[in-house]
Amino acid sequence: MSSTADRRTDVLRAIVSDYIASHEPVGSKALVDRHSLGVSSATIRNDMAVLEAEGFIVQPHTSSGRVPTEKGYRHFVDSIEEITPLSRAERRAIQAFLEGAVDLDDVLRRAARLLSQLTRQVAVVQYPVLGRSTVRHLEVVSLSPTRLLLVLITDTGRVDQRTVELAAPLTDELLAELRTLLSEAVADKRLPDASEALTSTGDRARPEIRDAVERCVTVLVGTLVEHPDDRIVLGGTANLTRSAADFDGSLRSVLEALEEQVVILRLLTAAHSVGRGGPGGVSVQIGAETQAAEIRGASVVSSQYGAEGQTFGGMGVLGPTRMDYPGTIASVAAVAHYVGELITGR
C-alpha cells in the first residue's frame, strides 16, 4: 500500500473514531487538531474528497463535516490488525462474576448482563446447541413406588429433569437393572446418537421391566430431540433507546426482531460461515451485511463459545453501525472465552 493510501486509511480511521465518540460530523480542522496526521488541512480535505468519492464517507449536510458509511466502517474493521485485550483486572472481574453462577441458565444470564454492561449495547447469548452436546450422566431416582425422576446432564452443563409414571411398582433390584440399561444406552453419546440408541433399548429389556423401560425411553427421547438451542438470552435491550436516532426510524423493527429471536438466531448461526470479521475469531456484520431488513442500520459483533475443537453456541452484541468496534470485539472475545471455559469445566 502506498503512503498516500496509508494516510487515507489513517484519515478514515480518525473520522470513524471521532464520529463514534461524538456522533457529530467530522471536519478537516477537527482532524488536524485531534490527530497527529503530519499533513496540512488542505491535504486532509483532499483525502476526505477522495474517501467520499470512493464511498467510505458522506457529507450529510452542505458545509458540514463527514460521517462514515457502512463501507467506511467495514474498511475500518478490516484494517484492525490487533485488538488491545482487556486489562488483567477486567478479565479477573469477568471470571469472578461468571464463576458465581449456580447453573447453566445463570451462566448465560450473567454473560448477557456482562456483555451489555461492557459494550453498552444489546447482548445476545444462544443456548448450547444440543446436536453438539454429549450425555455426561443419566440418573434414575424413585420418587414413589410408581413414579420415577429422570435426570439427564450434558457436557454443556444442561440439566433436564422429567418424571415418569409406571404401571406397576419396581423392586430395588429391577430399578437398578433399569438404571443400568438406560445409562449404558446414552453414556458419552451425542444427543442425537443417544436418542437413536434408546429406541432399541426396550427390545433388550427383560419382560419384568420392559414396560417401565419403554415409558422411560419415550420421555427421554422427547427430551433429547427438543431444541432449547432455539432460545437466546438478551441483556441490555434498553441500551437501544440511547441510540434511537442511529436507526433512522427502524428501532421498532429492531426491537421486534429481538423479541421474535428468529432473525437473531439466524445471524448468530450464519455469522461464522460467511467469514466477515475481525480479529480473534470474532465476526462483524455491518448494516446491510446482516441481510436482515428487520435490523437495518444495525451491526452485529459475535463469537462462538465452547471447548477446544467444539462449539456449543454463539454470543454477541447488536447495536448501531456507530459503535466502538475495537472495544466491542475485545469484550465479546473475552466473555465468550470465559463462558466456554466455565461450561467445559462443569
Short mmCIF file of C-alpha atoms in Angstrom, two decimals:
data_model
loop_
_atom_site.label_atom_id
_atom_site.label_comp_id
_atom_site.label_asym_id
_atom_site.label_seq_id
_atom_site.Cartn_x
_atom_site.Cartn_y
_atom_site.Cartn_z
CA MET A 1 0.00 0.00 0.00
CA SER A 2 1.35 3.44 -0.89
CA SER A 3 1.99 6.10 1.71
CA THR A 4 -0.94 8.11 0.29
CA ALA A 5 -3.28 5.12 0.70
CA ASP A 6 -1.90 4.53 4.21
CA ARG A 7 -2.58 8.14 5.13
CA ARG A 8 -6.13 7.98 3.78
CA THR A 9 -6.73 4.87 5.86
CA ASP A 10 -5.46 6.83 8.88
CA VAL A 11 -7.80 9.71 7.99
CA LEU A 12 -10.74 7.32 7.68
CA ARG A 13 -9.82 5.67 10.98
CA ALA A 14 -9.74 9.08 12.66
CA ILE A 15 -13.11 10.04 11.18
CA VAL A 16 -14.69 6.79 12.37
CA SER A 17 -13.22 7.12 15.87
CA ASP A 18 -14.28 10.77 16.25
CA TYR A 19 -17.78 10.13 14.89
CA ILE A 20 -18.31 7.15 17.19
CA ALA A 21 -17.25 9.27 20.16
CA SER A 22 -19.14 12.47 19.34
CA HIS A 23 -21.95 11.48 16.94
CA GLU A 24 -21.14 14.73 15.14
CA PRO A 25 -19.91 15.06 11.53
CA VAL A 26 -16.13 15.37 11.47
CA GLY A 27 -14.35 18.20 9.65
CA SER A 28 -10.76 18.56 8.44
CA LYS A 29 -9.86 21.13 11.11
CA ALA A 30 -11.02 18.81 13.89
CA LEU A 31 -8.88 16.02 12.44
CA VAL A 32 -5.79 18.24 12.39
CA ASP A 33 -6.44 19.42 15.96
CA ARG A 34 -7.12 15.98 17.43
CA HIS A 35 -4.83 13.68 15.50
CA SER A 36 -1.15 13.72 14.58
CA LEU A 37 -1.58 13.04 10.89
CA GLY A 38 1.50 15.01 9.87
CA VAL A 39 -0.10 16.87 6.97
CA SER A 40 -1.94 20.16 6.41
CA SER A 41 -5.69 20.80 6.50
CA ALA A 42 -5.64 21.16 2.72
CA THR A 43 -4.17 17.67 2.30
CA ILE A 44 -6.72 16.28 4.74
CA ARG A 45 -9.53 17.91 2.74
CA ASN A 46 -8.20 16.33 -0.45
CA ASP A 47 -8.03 12.94 1.25
CA MET A 48 -11.60 13.37 2.51
CA ALA A 49 -12.76 14.22 -1.00
CA VAL A 50 -11.21 11.00 -2.32
CA LEU A 51 -12.69 8.95 0.53
CA GLU A 52 -16.11 10.45 -0.20
CA ALA A 53 -15.81 9.74 -3.93
CA GLU A 54 -14.93 6.12 -3.11
CA GLY A 55 -17.98 5.76 -0.84
CA PHE A 56 -16.21 5.48 2.52
CA ILE A 57 -17.63 8.72 3.99
CA VAL A 58 -20.52 11.03 3.19
CA GLN A 59 -21.43 14.64 3.86
CA PRO A 60 -24.90 14.63 5.46
CA HIS A 61 -25.44 18.38 5.02
CA THR A 62 -23.89 21.15 2.99
CA SER A 63 -20.95 22.77 4.79
CA SER A 64 -20.93 20.03 7.43
CA GLY A 65 -18.20 17.53 8.17
CA ARG A 66 -18.24 13.89 7.08
CA VAL A 67 -19.62 10.72 8.61
CA PRO A 68 -18.65 7.12 7.82
CA THR A 69 -20.76 4.94 5.55
CA GLU A 70 -21.23 1.21 6.07
CA LYS A 71 -18.42 0.71 3.56
CA GLY A 72 -16.27 3.02 5.66
CA TYR A 73 -16.98 1.07 8.84
CA ARG A 74 -16.14 -2.18 7.03
CA HIS A 75 -12.80 -0.80 5.83
CA PHE A 76 -12.14 0.42 9.36
CA VAL A 77 -12.82 -3.02 10.87
CA ASP A 78 -10.80 -4.79 8.17
CA SER A 79 -7.84 -2.52 8.90
CA ILE A 80 -7.75 -3.53 12.58
CA GLU A 81 -4.64 -5.68 12.86
CA GLU A 82 -4.74 -6.38 16.58
CA ILE A 83 -7.24 -5.75 19.35
CA THR A 84 -5.99 -4.48 22.69
CA PRO A 85 -7.10 -7.15 25.20
CA LEU A 86 -8.99 -6.27 28.33
CA SER A 87 -6.87 -5.45 31.33
CA ARG A 88 -5.95 -8.15 33.83
CA ALA A 89 -8.30 -6.57 36.37
CA GLU A 90 -11.16 -6.59 33.87
CA ARG A 91 -10.54 -10.22 32.97
CA ARG A 92 -10.44 -11.22 36.65
CA ALA A 93 -13.71 -9.38 37.26
CA ILE A 94 -15.38 -11.17 34.34
CA GLN A 95 -14.13 -14.56 35.50
CA ALA A 96 -15.21 -13.98 39.10
CA PHE A 97 -18.67 -12.80 38.08
CA LEU A 98 -19.29 -15.79 35.82
CA GLU A 99 -17.93 -18.30 38.33
CA GLY A 100 -20.58 -17.16 40.81
CA ALA A 101 -23.28 -18.75 38.63
CA VAL A 102 -25.20 -21.68 40.08
CA ASP A 103 -26.19 -23.44 36.84
CA LEU A 104 -26.15 -23.14 33.05
CA ASP A 105 -29.11 -20.75 32.93
CA ASP A 106 -27.39 -18.48 35.41
CA VAL A 107 -24.11 -18.59 33.43
CA LEU A 108 -25.87 -17.44 30.26
CA ARG A 109 -27.86 -14.72 32.05
CA ARG A 110 -24.69 -13.40 33.65
CA ALA A 111 -22.86 -13.49 30.31
CA ALA A 112 -25.60 -11.42 28.67
CA ARG A 113 -25.59 -8.93 31.53
CA LEU A 114 -21.80 -8.62 31.37
CA LEU A 115 -21.71 -8.07 27.63
CA SER A 116 -24.41 -5.41 27.76
CA GLN A 117 -22.58 -3.57 30.53
CA LEU A 118 -19.17 -3.78 28.85
CA THR A 119 -20.37 -2.66 25.42
CA ARG A 120 -23.45 -0.58 26.30
CA GLN A 121 -25.29 -2.45 23.53
CA VAL A 122 -27.83 -5.28 23.43
CA ALA A 123 -26.21 -8.60 24.33
CA VAL A 124 -27.41 -11.88 22.82
CA VAL A 125 -26.36 -15.31 24.12
CA GLN A 126 -27.52 -18.52 22.48
CA TYR A 127 -28.24 -21.66 24.49
CA PRO A 128 -25.87 -24.56 23.74
CA VAL A 129 -26.68 -26.34 20.50
CA LEU A 130 -27.89 -29.77 21.55
CA GLY A 131 -26.72 -31.60 18.46
CA ARG A 132 -23.16 -30.94 19.62
CA SER A 133 -23.75 -31.87 23.27
CA THR A 134 -22.84 -35.19 24.88
CA VAL A 135 -24.62 -37.01 27.69
CA ARG A 136 -22.44 -36.86 30.78
CA HIS A 137 -24.75 -38.69 33.19
CA LEU A 138 -28.25 -40.14 33.50
CA GLU A 139 -29.71 -40.75 36.93
CA VAL A 140 -32.95 -42.58 37.73
CA VAL A 141 -34.49 -41.75 41.12
CA SER A 142 -37.53 -43.39 42.71
CA LEU A 143 -39.96 -40.74 43.94
CA SER A 144 -42.70 -43.20 44.87
CA PRO A 145 -43.49 -46.85 44.11
CA THR A 146 -44.90 -45.89 40.69
CA ARG A 147 -43.12 -42.61 39.89
CA LEU A 148 -39.54 -42.10 38.73
CA LEU A 149 -37.44 -38.97 38.24
CA LEU A 150 -35.05 -38.99 35.26
CA VAL A 151 -32.14 -36.53 35.50
CA LEU A 152 -30.14 -36.02 32.30
CA ILE A 153 -26.88 -33.99 32.47
CA THR A 154 -24.90 -32.95 29.38
CA ASP A 155 -21.30 -31.85 29.00
CA THR A 156 -22.52 -28.28 28.38
CA GLY A 157 -23.96 -28.14 31.89
CA ARG A 158 -27.56 -28.50 30.85
CA VAL A 159 -29.71 -30.42 33.35
CA ASP A 160 -33.11 -31.84 32.38
CA GLN A 161 -35.50 -33.45 34.83
CA ARG A 162 -38.54 -35.46 33.80
CA THR A 163 -40.97 -37.63 35.76
CA VAL A 164 -42.27 -40.99 34.55
CA GLU A 165 -45.43 -42.70 35.77
CA LEU A 166 -45.18 -46.51 35.94
CA ALA A 167 -47.96 -49.02 35.52
CA ALA A 168 -46.69 -51.07 38.47
CA PRO A 169 -44.06 -50.70 41.23
CA LEU A 170 -40.48 -51.91 40.68
CA THR A 171 -38.36 -53.71 43.23
CA ASP A 172 -34.99 -52.22 44.11
CA GLU A 173 -33.32 -54.91 42.03
CA LEU A 174 -35.44 -54.19 38.95
CA LEU A 175 -34.95 -50.43 39.41
CA ALA A 176 -31.17 -50.93 39.44
CA GLU A 177 -31.42 -53.02 36.28
CA LEU A 178 -33.49 -50.31 34.59
CA ARG A 179 -30.99 -47.64 35.64
CA THR A 180 -28.06 -49.62 34.24
CA LEU A 181 -29.82 -50.34 30.95
CA LEU A 182 -30.71 -46.71 30.30
CA SER A 183 -27.37 -45.33 31.44
CA GLU A 184 -25.39 -47.68 29.22
CA ALA A 185 -27.54 -46.71 26.24
CA VAL A 186 -26.80 -42.98 26.47
CA ALA A 187 -23.45 -42.65 28.27
CA ASP A 188 -20.91 -40.45 26.45
CA LYS A 189 -23.04 -40.23 23.31
CA ARG A 190 -24.01 -37.08 21.47
CA LEU A 191 -27.68 -36.35 21.98
CA PRO A 192 -28.89 -37.43 18.51
CA ASP A 193 -26.95 -40.71 18.87
CA ALA A 194 -28.27 -41.22 22.41
CA SER A 195 -31.82 -40.74 21.17
CA GLU A 196 -31.27 -43.36 18.46
CA ALA A 197 -29.67 -45.80 20.88
CA LEU A 198 -32.60 -45.58 23.27
CA THR A 199 -35.16 -46.65 20.67
CA SER A 200 -33.93 -50.26 20.73
CA THR A 201 -33.47 -50.46 24.50
CA GLY A 202 -36.91 -51.88 25.16
CA ASP A 203 -36.17 -54.86 22.93
CA ARG A 204 -33.22 -55.80 25.14
CA ALA A 205 -35.09 -55.44 28.43
CA ARG A 206 -36.41 -58.40 30.38
CA PRO A 207 -40.22 -58.75 30.38
CA GLU A 208 -40.40 -57.68 34.04
CA ILE A 209 -39.13 -54.17 33.26
CA ARG A 210 -39.96 -53.80 29.55
CA ASP A 211 -42.99 -51.58 30.11
CA ALA A 212 -41.06 -49.33 32.52
CA VAL A 213 -38.15 -49.09 30.07
CA GLU A 214 -40.43 -48.14 27.20
CA ARG A 215 -42.11 -45.43 29.29
CA CYS A 216 -38.71 -44.00 30.26
CA VAL A 217 -37.46 -44.17 26.68
CA THR A 218 -40.49 -42.25 25.42
CA VAL A 219 -39.83 -39.45 27.90
CA LEU A 220 -36.07 -39.38 27.30
CA VAL A 221 -36.32 -39.33 23.51
CA GLY A 222 -38.75 -36.43 23.76
CA THR A 223 -36.24 -34.60 25.93
CA LEU A 224 -33.31 -35.31 23.63
CA VAL A 225 -34.99 -34.10 20.45
CA GLU A 226 -36.25 -30.84 21.92
CA HIS A 227 -34.39 -27.74 20.78
CA PRO A 228 -33.63 -25.32 23.62
CA ASP A 229 -30.76 -24.15 21.40
CA ASP A 230 -33.52 -22.19 19.66
CA ARG A 231 -33.52 -19.96 22.73
CA ILE A 232 -31.48 -16.90 23.42
CA VAL A 233 -30.86 -14.75 26.46
CA LEU A 234 -30.99 -10.98 25.98
CA GLY A 235 -29.34 -8.31 28.09
CA GLY A 236 -29.41 -4.53 27.95
CA THR A 237 -32.26 -4.05 25.47
CA ALA A 238 -32.88 -0.63 26.99
CA ASN A 239 -29.46 0.43 25.67
CA LEU A 240 -31.02 0.76 22.24
CA THR A 241 -33.02 3.79 23.37
CA ARG A 242 -29.78 5.75 23.73
CA SER A 243 -29.13 5.19 20.02
CA ALA A 244 -32.66 5.52 18.64
CA ALA A 245 -31.59 8.27 16.19
CA ASP A 246 -28.99 5.95 14.66
CA PHE A 247 -31.66 3.57 13.42
CA ASP A 248 -33.41 6.21 11.30
CA GLY A 249 -36.92 5.25 12.39
CA SER A 250 -36.34 1.50 12.29
CA LEU A 251 -35.83 0.96 16.03
CA ARG A 252 -39.26 -0.65 16.40
CA SER A 253 -38.46 -3.34 13.84
CA VAL A 254 -35.14 -4.00 15.60
CA LEU A 255 -36.94 -4.48 18.91
CA GLU A 256 -39.48 -6.79 17.25
CA ALA A 257 -36.66 -8.87 15.75
CA LEU A 258 -35.08 -9.22 19.19
CA GLU A 259 -38.40 -10.30 20.68
CA GLU A 260 -39.10 -12.88 17.97
CA GLN A 261 -35.49 -14.18 18.15
CA VAL A 262 -35.57 -15.99 14.79
CA VAL A 263 -33.60 -13.31 12.93
CA ILE A 264 -31.03 -13.03 15.72
CA LEU A 265 -30.52 -16.80 15.91
CA ARG A 266 -30.00 -16.93 12.16
CA LEU A 267 -27.38 -14.19 12.39
CA LEU A 268 -25.50 -15.95 15.19
CA THR A 269 -25.54 -19.21 13.24
CA ALA A 270 -24.56 -17.72 9.89
CA ALA A 271 -22.01 -15.16 11.07
CA HIS A 272 -19.07 -17.53 11.22
CA SER A 273 -19.82 -19.33 7.98
CA VAL A 274 -19.59 -16.16 5.88
CA GLY A 275 -16.20 -15.14 7.26
CA ARG A 276 -16.86 -11.44 7.78
CA GLY A 277 -14.81 -10.40 10.56
CA GLY A 278 -12.34 -9.24 12.80
CA PRO A 279 -9.51 -10.41 14.98
CA GLY A 280 -9.65 -13.28 17.43
CA GLY A 281 -12.38 -15.29 15.72
CA VAL A 282 -14.94 -12.54 16.22
CA SER A 283 -17.36 -11.94 13.34
CA VAL A 284 -18.51 -8.42 12.48
CA GLN A 285 -21.60 -7.88 10.33
CA ILE A 286 -22.21 -4.24 9.48
CA GLY A 287 -25.54 -2.85 8.33
CA ALA A 288 -26.65 -4.46 5.07
CA GLU A 289 -24.17 -7.31 5.58
CA THR A 290 -26.63 -8.86 8.03
CA GLN A 291 -29.03 -9.35 5.10
CA ALA A 292 -31.85 -8.76 7.58
CA ALA A 293 -34.22 -5.92 6.68
CA GLU A 294 -35.66 -6.07 10.20
CA ILE A 295 -32.44 -4.72 11.73
CA ARG A 296 -31.30 -2.29 9.04
CA GLY A 297 -28.92 0.27 10.45
CA ALA A 298 -27.56 -2.23 12.99
CA SER A 299 -24.29 -4.10 13.32
CA VAL A 300 -23.76 -7.48 14.98
CA VAL A 301 -20.45 -8.42 16.59
CA SER A 302 -20.42 -12.09 17.59
CA SER A 303 -18.29 -15.05 18.54
CA GLN A 304 -18.73 -18.71 19.34
CA TYR A 305 -18.14 -20.28 22.73
CA GLY A 306 -17.19 -23.81 23.65
CA ALA A 307 -14.29 -26.12 24.30
CA GLU A 308 -11.21 -26.53 22.16
CA GLY A 309 -12.33 -28.05 18.89
CA GLN A 310 -16.01 -27.99 19.90
CA THR A 311 -18.56 -25.20 19.62
CA PHE A 312 -21.56 -25.04 21.95
CA GLY A 313 -23.29 -21.87 20.74
CA GLY A 314 -22.91 -18.23 19.80
CA MET A 315 -22.99 -14.91 21.58
CA GLY A 316 -22.56 -11.29 20.66
CA VAL A 317 -23.97 -7.80 20.70
CA LEU A 318 -26.28 -5.82 18.46
CA GLY A 319 -26.11 -2.06 18.17
CA PRO A 320 -25.99 0.80 15.70
CA THR A 321 -23.32 0.84 13.00
CA ARG A 322 -21.84 3.72 15.00
CA MET A 323 -20.34 1.51 17.68
CA ASP A 324 -16.93 1.11 19.28
CA TYR A 325 -15.79 -1.84 17.20
CA PRO A 326 -12.36 -2.45 18.79
CA GLY A 327 -13.75 -2.33 22.33
CA THR A 328 -16.78 -4.43 21.41
CA ILE A 329 -14.67 -7.08 19.68
CA ALA A 330 -12.40 -7.34 22.73
CA SER A 331 -15.36 -7.67 25.13
CA VAL A 332 -17.17 -10.30 23.05
CA ALA A 333 -13.98 -12.35 22.67
CA ALA A 334 -13.23 -12.24 26.41
CA VAL A 335 -16.72 -13.18 27.62
CA ALA A 336 -17.03 -15.98 25.03
CA HIS A 337 -13.66 -17.37 26.16
CA TYR A 338 -14.59 -17.48 29.85
CA VAL A 339 -18.09 -18.86 29.24
CA GLY A 340 -16.57 -21.70 27.19
CA GLU A 341 -14.04 -22.44 29.91
CA LEU A 342 -16.67 -22.40 32.63
CA ILE A 343 -19.13 -24.68 30.83
CA THR A 344 -16.38 -27.09 29.88
CA GLY A 345 -15.26 -27.32 33.48
CA ARG A 346 -18.72 -28.08 34.83
#
